[in-house]
PDB file of N, CA, C and O in Angstrom:
ATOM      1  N   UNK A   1      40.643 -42.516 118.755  1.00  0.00           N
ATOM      2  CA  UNK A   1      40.574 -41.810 117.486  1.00  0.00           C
ATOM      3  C   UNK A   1      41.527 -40.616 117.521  1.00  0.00           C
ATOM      4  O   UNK A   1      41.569 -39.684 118.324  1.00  0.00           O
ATOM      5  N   UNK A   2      42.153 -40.831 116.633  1.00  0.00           N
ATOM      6  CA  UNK A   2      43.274 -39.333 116.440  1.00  0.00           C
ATOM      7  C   UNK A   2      42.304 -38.169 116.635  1.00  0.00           C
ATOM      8  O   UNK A   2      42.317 -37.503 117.671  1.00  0.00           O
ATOM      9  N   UNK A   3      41.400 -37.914 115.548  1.00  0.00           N
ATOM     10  CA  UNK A   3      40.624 -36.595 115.887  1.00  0.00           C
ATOM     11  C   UNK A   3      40.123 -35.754 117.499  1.00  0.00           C
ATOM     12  O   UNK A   3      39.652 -34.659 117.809  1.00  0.00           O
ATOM     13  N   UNK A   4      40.616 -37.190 118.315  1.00  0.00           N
ATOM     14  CA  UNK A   4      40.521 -36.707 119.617  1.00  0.00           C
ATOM     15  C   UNK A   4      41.539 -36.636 120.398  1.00  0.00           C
ATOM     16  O   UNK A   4      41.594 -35.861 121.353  1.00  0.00           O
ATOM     17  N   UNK A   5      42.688 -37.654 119.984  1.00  0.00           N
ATOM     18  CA  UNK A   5      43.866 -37.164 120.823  1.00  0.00           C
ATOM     19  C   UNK A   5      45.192 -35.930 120.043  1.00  0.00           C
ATOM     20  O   UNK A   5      46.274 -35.490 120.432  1.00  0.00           O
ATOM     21  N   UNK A   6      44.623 -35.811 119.206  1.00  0.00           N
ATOM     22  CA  UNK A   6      45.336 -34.974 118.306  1.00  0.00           C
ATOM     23  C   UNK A   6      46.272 -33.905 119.412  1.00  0.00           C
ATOM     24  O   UNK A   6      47.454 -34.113 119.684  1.00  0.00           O
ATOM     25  N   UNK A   7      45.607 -32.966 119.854  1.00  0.00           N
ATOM     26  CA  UNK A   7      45.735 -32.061 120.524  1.00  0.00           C
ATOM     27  C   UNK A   7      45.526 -32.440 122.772  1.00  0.00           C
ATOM     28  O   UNK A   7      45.604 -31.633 123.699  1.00  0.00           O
ATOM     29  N   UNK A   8      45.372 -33.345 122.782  1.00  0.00           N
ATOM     30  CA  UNK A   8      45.588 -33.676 124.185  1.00  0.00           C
ATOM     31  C   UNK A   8      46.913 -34.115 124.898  1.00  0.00           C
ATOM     32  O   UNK A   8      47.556 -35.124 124.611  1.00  0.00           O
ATOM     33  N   UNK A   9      47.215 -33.223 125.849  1.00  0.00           N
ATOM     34  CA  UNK A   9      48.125 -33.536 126.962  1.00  0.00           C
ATOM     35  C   UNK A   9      47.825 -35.102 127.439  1.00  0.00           C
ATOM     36  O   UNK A   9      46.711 -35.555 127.704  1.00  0.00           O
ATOM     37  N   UNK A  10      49.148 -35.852 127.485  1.00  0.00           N
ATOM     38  CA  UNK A  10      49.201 -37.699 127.704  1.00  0.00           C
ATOM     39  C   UNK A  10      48.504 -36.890 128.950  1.00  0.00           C
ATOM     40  O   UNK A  10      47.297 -36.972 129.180  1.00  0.00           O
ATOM     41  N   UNK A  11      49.673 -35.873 129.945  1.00  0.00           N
ATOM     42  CA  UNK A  11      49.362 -36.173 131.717  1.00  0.00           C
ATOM     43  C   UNK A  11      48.062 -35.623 132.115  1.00  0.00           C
ATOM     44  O   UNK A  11      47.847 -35.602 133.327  1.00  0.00           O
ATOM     45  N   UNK A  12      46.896 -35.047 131.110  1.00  0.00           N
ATOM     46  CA  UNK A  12      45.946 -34.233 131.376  1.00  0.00           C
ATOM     47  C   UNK A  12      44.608 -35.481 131.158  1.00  0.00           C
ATOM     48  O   UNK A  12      43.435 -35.250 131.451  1.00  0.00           O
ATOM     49  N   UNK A  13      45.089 -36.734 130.616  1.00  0.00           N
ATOM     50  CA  UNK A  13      44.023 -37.670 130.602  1.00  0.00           C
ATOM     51  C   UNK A  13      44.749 -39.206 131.545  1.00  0.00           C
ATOM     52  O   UNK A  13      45.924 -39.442 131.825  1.00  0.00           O
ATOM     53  N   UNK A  14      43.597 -39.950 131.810  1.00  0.00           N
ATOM     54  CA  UNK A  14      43.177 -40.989 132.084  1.00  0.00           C
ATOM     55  C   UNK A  14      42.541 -42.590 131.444  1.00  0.00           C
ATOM     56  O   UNK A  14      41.604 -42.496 130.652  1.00  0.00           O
ATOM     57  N   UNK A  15      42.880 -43.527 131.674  1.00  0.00           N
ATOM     58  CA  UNK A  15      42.416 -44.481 131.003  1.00  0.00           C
ATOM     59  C   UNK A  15      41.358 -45.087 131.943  1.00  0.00           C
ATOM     60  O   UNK A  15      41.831 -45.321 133.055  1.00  0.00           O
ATOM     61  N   UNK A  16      39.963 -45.430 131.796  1.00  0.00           N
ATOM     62  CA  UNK A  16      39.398 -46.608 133.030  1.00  0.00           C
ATOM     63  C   UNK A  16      39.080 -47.770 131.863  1.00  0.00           C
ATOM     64  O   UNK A  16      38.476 -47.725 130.791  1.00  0.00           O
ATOM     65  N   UNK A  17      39.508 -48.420 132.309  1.00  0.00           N
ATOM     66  CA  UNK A  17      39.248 -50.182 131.569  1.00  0.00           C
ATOM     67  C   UNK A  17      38.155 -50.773 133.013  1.00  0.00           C
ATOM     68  O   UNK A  17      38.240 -50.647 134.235  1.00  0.00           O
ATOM     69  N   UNK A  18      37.170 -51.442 132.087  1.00  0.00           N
ATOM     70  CA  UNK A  18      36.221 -52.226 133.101  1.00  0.00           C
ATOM     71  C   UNK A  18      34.847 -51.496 133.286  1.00  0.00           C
ATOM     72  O   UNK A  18      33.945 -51.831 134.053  1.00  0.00           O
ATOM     73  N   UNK A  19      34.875 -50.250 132.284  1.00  0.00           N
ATOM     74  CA  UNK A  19      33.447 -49.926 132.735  1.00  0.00           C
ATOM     75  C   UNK A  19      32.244 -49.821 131.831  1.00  0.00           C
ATOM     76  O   UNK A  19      32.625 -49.490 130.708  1.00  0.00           O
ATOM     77  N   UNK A  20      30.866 -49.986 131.898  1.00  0.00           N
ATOM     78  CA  UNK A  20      29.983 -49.500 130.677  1.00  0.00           C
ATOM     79  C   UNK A  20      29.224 -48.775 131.166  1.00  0.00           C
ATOM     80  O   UNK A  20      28.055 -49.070 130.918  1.00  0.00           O
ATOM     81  N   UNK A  21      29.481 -47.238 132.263  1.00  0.00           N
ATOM     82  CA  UNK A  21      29.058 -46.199 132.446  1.00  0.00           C
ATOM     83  C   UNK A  21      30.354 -45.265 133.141  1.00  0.00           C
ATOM     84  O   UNK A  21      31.245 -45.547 133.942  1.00  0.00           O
ATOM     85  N   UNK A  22      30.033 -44.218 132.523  1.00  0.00           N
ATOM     86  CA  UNK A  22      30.922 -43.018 133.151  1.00  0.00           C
ATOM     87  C   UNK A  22      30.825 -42.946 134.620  1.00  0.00           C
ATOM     88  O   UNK A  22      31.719 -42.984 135.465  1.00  0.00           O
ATOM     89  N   UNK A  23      29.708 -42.849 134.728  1.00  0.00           N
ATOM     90  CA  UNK A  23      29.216 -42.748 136.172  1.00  0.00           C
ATOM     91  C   UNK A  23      29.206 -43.623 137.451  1.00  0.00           C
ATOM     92  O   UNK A  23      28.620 -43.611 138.533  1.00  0.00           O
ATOM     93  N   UNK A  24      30.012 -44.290 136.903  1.00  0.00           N
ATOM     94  CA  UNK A  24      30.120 -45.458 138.373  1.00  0.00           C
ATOM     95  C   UNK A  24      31.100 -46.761 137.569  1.00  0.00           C
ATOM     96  O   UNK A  24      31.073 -47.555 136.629  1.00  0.00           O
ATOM     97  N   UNK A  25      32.079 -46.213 138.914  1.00  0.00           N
ATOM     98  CA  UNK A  25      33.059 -47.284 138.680  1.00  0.00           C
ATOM     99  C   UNK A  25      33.126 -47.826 139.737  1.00  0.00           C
ATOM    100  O   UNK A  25      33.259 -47.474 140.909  1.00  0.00           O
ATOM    101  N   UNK A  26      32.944 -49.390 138.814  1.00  0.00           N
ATOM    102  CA  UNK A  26      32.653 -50.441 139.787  1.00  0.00           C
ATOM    103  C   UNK A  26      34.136 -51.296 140.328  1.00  0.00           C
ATOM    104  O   UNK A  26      35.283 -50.984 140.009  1.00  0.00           O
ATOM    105  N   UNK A  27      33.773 -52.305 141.118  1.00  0.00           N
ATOM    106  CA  UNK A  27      34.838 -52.818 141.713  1.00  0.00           C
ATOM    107  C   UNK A  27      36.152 -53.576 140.470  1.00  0.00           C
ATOM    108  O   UNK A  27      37.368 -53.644 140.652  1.00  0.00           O
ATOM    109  N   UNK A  28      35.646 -53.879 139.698  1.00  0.00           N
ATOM    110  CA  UNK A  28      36.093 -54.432 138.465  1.00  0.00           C
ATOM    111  C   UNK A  28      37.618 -53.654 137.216  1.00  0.00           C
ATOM    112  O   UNK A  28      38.493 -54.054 136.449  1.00  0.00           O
ATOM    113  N   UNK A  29      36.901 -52.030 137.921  1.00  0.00           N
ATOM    114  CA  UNK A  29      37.913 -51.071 137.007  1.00  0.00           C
ATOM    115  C   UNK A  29      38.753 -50.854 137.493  1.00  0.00           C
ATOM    116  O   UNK A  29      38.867 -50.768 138.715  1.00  0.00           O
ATOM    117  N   UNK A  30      39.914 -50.642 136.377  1.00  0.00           N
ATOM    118  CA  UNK A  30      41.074 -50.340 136.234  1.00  0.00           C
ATOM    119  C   UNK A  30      41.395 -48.891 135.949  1.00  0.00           C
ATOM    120  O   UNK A  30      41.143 -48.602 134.779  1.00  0.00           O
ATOM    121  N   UNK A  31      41.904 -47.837 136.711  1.00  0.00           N
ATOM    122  CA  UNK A  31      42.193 -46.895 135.795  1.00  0.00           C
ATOM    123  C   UNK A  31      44.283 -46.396 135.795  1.00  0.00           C
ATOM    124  O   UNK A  31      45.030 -46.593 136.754  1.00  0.00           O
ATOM    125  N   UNK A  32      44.612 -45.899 134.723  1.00  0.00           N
ATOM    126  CA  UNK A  32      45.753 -45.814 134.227  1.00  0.00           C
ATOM    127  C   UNK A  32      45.663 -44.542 134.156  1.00  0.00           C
ATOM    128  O   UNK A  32      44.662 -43.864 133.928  1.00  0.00           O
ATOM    129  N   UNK A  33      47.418 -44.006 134.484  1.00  0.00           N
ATOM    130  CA  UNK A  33      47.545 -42.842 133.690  1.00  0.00           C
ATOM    131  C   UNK A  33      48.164 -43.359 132.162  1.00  0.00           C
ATOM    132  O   UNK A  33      48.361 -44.492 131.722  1.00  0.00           O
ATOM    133  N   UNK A  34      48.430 -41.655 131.415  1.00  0.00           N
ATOM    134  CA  UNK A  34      48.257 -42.447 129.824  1.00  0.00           C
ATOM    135  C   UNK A  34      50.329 -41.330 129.872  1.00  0.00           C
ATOM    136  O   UNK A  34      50.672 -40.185 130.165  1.00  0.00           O
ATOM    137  N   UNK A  35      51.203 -42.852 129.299  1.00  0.00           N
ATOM    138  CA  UNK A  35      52.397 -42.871 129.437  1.00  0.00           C
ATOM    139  C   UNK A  35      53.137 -41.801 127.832  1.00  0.00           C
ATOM    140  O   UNK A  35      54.151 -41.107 127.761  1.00  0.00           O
ATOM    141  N   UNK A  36      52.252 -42.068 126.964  1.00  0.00           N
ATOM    142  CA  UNK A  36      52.757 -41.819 126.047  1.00  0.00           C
ATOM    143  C   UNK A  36      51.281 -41.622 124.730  1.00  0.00           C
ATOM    144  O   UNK A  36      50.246 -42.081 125.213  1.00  0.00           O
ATOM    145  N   UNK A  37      51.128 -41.188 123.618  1.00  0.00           N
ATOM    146  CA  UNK A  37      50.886 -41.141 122.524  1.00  0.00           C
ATOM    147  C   UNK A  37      50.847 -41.351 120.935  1.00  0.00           C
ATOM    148  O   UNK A  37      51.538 -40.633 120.212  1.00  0.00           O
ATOM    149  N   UNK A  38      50.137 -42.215 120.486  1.00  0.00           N
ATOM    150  CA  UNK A  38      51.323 -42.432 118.778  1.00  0.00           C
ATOM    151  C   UNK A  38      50.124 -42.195 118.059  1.00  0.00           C
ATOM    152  O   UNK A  38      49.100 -42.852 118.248  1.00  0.00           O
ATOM    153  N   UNK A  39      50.237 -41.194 117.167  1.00  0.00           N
ATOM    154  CA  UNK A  39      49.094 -40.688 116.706  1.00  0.00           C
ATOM    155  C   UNK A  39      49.698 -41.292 115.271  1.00  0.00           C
ATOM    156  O   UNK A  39      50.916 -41.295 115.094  1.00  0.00           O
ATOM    157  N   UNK A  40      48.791 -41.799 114.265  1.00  0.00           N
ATOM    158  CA  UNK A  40      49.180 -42.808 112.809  1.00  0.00           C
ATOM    159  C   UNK A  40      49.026 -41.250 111.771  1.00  0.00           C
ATOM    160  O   UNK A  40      48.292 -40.270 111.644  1.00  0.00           O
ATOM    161  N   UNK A  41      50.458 -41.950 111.114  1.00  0.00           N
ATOM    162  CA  UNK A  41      50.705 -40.714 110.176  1.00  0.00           C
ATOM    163  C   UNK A  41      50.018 -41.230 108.628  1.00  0.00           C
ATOM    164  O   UNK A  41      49.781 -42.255 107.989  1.00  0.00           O
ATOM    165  N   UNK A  42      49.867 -39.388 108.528  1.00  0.00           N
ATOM    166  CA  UNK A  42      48.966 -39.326 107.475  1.00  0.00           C
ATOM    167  C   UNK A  42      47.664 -38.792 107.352  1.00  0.00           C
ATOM    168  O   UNK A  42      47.028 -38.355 106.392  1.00  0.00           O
ATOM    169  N   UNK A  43      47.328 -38.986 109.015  1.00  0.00           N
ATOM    170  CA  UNK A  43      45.635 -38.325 109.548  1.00  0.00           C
ATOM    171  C   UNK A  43      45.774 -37.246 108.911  1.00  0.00           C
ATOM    172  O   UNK A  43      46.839 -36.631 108.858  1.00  0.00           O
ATOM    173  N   UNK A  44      44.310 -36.762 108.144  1.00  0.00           N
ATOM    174  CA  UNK A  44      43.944 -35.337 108.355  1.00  0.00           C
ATOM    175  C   UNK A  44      42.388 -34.854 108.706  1.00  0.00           C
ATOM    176  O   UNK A  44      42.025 -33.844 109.308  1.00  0.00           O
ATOM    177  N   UNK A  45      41.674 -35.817 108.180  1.00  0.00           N
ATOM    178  CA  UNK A  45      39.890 -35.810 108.721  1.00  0.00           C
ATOM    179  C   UNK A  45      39.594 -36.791 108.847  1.00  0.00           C
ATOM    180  O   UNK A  45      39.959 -37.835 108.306  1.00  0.00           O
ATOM    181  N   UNK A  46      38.481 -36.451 110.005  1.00  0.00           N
ATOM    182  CA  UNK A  46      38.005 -38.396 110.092  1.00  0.00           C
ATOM    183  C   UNK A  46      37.338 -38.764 108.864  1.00  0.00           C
ATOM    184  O   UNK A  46      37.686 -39.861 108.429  1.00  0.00           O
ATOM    185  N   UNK A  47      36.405 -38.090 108.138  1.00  0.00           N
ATOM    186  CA  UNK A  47      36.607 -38.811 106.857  1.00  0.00           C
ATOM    187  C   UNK A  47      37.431 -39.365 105.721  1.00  0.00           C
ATOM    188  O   UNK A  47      36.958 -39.798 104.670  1.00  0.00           O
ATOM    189  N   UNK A  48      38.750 -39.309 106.046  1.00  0.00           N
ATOM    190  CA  UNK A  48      38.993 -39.797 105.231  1.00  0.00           C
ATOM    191  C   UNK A  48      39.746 -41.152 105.612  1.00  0.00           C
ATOM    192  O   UNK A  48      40.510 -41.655 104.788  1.00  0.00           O
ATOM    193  N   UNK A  49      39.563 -41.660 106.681  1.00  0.00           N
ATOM    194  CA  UNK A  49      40.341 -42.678 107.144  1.00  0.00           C
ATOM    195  C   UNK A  49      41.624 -42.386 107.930  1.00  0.00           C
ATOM    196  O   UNK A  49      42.005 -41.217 107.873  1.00  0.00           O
ATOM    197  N   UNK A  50      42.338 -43.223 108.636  1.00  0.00           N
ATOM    198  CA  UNK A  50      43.555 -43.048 109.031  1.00  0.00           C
ATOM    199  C   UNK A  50      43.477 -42.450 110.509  1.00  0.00           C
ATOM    200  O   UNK A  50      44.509 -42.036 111.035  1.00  0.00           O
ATOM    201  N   UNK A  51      42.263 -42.406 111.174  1.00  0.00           N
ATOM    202  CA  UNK A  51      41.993 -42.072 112.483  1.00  0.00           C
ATOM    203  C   UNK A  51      41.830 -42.697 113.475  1.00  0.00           C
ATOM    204  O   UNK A  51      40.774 -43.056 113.995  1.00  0.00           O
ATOM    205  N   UNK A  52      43.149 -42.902 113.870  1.00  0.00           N
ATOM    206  CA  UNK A  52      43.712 -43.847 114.551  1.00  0.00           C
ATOM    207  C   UNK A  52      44.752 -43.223 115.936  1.00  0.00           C
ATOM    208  O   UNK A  52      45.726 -42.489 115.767  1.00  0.00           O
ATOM    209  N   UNK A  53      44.365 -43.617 116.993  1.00  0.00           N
ATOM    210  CA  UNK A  53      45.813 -43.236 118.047  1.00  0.00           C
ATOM    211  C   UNK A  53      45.796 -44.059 119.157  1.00  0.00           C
ATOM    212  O   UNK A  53      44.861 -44.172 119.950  1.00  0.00           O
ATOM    213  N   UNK A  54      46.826 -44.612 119.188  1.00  0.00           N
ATOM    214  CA  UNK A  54      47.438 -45.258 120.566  1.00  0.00           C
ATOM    215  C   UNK A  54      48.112 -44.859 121.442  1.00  0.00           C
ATOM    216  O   UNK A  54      49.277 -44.465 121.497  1.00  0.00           O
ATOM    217  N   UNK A  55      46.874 -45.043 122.558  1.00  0.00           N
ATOM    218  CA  UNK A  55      47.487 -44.774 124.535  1.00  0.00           C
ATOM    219  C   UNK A  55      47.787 -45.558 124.939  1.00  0.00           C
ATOM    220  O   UNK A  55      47.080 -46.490 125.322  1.00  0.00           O
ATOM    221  N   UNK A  56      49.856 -45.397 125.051  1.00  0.00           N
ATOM    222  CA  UNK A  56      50.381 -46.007 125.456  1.00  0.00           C
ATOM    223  C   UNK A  56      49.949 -46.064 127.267  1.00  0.00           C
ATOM    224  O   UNK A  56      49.311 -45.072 127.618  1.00  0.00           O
ATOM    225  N   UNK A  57      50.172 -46.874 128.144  1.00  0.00           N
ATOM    226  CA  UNK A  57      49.476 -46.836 129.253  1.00  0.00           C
ATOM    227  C   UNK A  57      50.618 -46.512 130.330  1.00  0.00           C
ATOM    228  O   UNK A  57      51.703 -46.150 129.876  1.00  0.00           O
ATOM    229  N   UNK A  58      50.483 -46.598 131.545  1.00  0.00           N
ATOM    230  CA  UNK A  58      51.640 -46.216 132.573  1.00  0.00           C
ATOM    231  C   UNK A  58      52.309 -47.327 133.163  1.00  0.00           C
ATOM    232  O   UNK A  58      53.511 -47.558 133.291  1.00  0.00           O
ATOM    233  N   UNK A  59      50.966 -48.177 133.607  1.00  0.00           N
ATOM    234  CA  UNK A  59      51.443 -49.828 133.697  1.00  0.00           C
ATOM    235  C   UNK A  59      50.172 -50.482 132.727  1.00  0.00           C
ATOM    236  O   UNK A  59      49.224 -49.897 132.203  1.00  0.00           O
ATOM    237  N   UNK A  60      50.518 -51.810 132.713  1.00  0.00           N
ATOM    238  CA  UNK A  60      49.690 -53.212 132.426  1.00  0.00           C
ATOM    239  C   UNK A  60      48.517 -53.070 132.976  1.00  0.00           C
ATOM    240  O   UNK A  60      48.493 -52.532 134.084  1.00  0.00           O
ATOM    241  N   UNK A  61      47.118 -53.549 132.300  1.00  0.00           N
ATOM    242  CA  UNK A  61      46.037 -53.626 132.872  1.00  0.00           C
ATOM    243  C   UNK A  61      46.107 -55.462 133.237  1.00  0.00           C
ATOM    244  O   UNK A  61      46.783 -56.329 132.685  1.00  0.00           O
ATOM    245  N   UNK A  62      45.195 -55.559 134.291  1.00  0.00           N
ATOM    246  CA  UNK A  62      45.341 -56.862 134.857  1.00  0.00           C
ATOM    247  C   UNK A  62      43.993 -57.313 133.789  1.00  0.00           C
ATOM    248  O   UNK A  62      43.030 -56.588 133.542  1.00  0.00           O
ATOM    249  N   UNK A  63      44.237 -58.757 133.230  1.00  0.00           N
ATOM    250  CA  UNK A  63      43.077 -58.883 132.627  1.00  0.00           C
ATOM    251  C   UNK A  63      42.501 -60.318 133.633  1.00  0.00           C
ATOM    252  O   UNK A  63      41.826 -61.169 133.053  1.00  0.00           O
ATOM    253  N   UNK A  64      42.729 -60.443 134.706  1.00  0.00           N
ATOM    254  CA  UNK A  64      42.025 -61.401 135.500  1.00  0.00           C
ATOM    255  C   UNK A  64      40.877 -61.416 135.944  1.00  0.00           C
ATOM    256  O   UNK A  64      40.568 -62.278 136.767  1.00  0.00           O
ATOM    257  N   UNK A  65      39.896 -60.402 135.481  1.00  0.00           N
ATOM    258  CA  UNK A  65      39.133 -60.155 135.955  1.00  0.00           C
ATOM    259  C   UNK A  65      37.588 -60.400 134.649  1.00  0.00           C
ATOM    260  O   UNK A  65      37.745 -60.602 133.445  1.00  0.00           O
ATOM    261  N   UNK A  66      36.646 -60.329 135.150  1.00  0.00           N
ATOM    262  CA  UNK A  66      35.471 -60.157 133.297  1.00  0.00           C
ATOM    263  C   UNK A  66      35.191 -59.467 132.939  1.00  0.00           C
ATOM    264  O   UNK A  66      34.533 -59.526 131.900  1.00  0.00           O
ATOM    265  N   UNK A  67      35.631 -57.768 133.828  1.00  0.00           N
ATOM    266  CA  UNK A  67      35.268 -56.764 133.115  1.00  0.00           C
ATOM    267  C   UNK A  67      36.318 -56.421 132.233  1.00  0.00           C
ATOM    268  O   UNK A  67      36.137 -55.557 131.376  1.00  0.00           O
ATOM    269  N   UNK A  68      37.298 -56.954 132.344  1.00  0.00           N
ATOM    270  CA  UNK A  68      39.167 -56.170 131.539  1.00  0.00           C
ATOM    271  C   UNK A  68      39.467 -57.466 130.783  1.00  0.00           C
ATOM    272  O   UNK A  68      39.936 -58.403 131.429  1.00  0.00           O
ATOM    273  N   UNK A  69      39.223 -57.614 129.389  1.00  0.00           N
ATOM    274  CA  UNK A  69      39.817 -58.524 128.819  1.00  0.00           C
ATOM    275  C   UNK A  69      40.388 -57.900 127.237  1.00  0.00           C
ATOM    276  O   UNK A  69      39.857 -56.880 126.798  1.00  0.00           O
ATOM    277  N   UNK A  70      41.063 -58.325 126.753  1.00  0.00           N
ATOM    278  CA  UNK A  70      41.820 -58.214 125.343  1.00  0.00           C
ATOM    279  C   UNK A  70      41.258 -58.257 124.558  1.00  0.00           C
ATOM    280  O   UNK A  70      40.536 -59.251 124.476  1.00  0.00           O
ATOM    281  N   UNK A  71      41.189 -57.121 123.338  1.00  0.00           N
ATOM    282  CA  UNK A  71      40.475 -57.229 122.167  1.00  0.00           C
ATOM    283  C   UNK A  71      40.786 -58.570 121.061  1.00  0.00           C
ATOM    284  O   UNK A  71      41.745 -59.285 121.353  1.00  0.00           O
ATOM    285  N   UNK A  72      40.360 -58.750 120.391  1.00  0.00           N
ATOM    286  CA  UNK A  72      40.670 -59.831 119.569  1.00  0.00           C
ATOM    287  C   UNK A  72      41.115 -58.816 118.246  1.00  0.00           C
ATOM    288  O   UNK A  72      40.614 -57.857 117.658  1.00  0.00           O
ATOM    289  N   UNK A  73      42.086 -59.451 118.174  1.00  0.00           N
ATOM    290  CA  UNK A  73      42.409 -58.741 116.576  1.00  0.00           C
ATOM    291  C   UNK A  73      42.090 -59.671 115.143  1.00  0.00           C
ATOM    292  O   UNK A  73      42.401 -60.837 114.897  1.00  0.00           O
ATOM    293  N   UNK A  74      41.286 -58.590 114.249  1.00  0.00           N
ATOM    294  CA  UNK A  74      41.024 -59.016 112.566  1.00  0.00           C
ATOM    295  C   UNK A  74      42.170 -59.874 112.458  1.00  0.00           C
ATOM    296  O   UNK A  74      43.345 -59.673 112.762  1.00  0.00           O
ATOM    297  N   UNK A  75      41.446 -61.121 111.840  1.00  0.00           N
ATOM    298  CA  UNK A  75      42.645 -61.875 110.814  1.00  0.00           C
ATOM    299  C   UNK A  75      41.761 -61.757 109.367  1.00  0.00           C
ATOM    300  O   UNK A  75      40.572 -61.491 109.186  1.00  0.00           O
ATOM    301  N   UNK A  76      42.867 -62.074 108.407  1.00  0.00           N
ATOM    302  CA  UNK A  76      42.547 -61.995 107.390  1.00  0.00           C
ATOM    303  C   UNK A  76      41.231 -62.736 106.886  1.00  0.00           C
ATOM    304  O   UNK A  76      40.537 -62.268 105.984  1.00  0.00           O
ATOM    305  N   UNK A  77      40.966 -63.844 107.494  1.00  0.00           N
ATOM    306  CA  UNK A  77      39.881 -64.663 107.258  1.00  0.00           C
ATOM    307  C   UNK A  77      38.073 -64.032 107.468  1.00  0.00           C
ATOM    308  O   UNK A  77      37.015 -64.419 106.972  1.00  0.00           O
ATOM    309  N   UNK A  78      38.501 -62.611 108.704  1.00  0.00           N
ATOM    310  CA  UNK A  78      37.179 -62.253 108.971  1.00  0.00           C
ATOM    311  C   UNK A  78      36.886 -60.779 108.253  1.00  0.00           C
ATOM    312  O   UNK A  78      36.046 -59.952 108.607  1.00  0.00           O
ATOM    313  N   UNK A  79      37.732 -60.699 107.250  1.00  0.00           N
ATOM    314  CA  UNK A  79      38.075 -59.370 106.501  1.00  0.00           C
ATOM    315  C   UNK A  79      36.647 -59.296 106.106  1.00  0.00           C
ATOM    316  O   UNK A  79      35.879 -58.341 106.221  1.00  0.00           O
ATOM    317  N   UNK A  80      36.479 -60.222 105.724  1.00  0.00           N
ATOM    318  CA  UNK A  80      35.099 -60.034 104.561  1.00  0.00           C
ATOM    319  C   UNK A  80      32.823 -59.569 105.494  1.00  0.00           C
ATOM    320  O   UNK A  80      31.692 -59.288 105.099  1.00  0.00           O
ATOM    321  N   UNK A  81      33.792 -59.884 107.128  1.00  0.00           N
ATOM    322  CA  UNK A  81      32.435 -59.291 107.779  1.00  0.00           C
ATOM    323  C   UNK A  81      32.432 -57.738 107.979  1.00  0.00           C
ATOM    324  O   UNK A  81      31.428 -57.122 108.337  1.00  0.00           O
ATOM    325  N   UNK A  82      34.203 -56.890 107.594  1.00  0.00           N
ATOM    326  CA  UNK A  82      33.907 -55.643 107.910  1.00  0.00           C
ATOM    327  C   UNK A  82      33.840 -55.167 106.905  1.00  0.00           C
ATOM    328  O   UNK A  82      33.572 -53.970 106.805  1.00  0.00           O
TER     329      UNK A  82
END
């Protein structure tokens, strides 16, 4: 969410892929430093939409594994469940 990377240093954060607790990372995770930032123009509150930002990563996450796999992206066909 932009409202959170708005103002963050890329080299002051971290990515972990593979986990569903803060507190323990298991054999499964991945963690990245974060290479870059693209915050979507136009943001100004999270209400109003447009809160959006992409962490670019440092390398590739391996998705060979079952905790690290690829989101599926909306097609037009499943518009109508969101």
């Amino acid at each position: 969410a932009q409202h959170c990377a708005h103002s963050i240093d890329k080299d002051s954060i971290q990515v972990v892929a593979g986990i569903t607790r803060l507190d323990t990372i298991g054999r499964g995770a991945q963690v990245r430093n974060v290479r870059g930032i693209i915050l979507y123009p136009g943001y100004s509150d999270p209400s109003l939409g447009k809160d959006i930002a992409i962490l670019i990563l440092s390398s590739k996450l391996s998705f060979a594994t079952r905790e690290v796999q690829p989101i599926s992206y909306l097609d037009p066909a499943s518009e109508s469940l969101y």
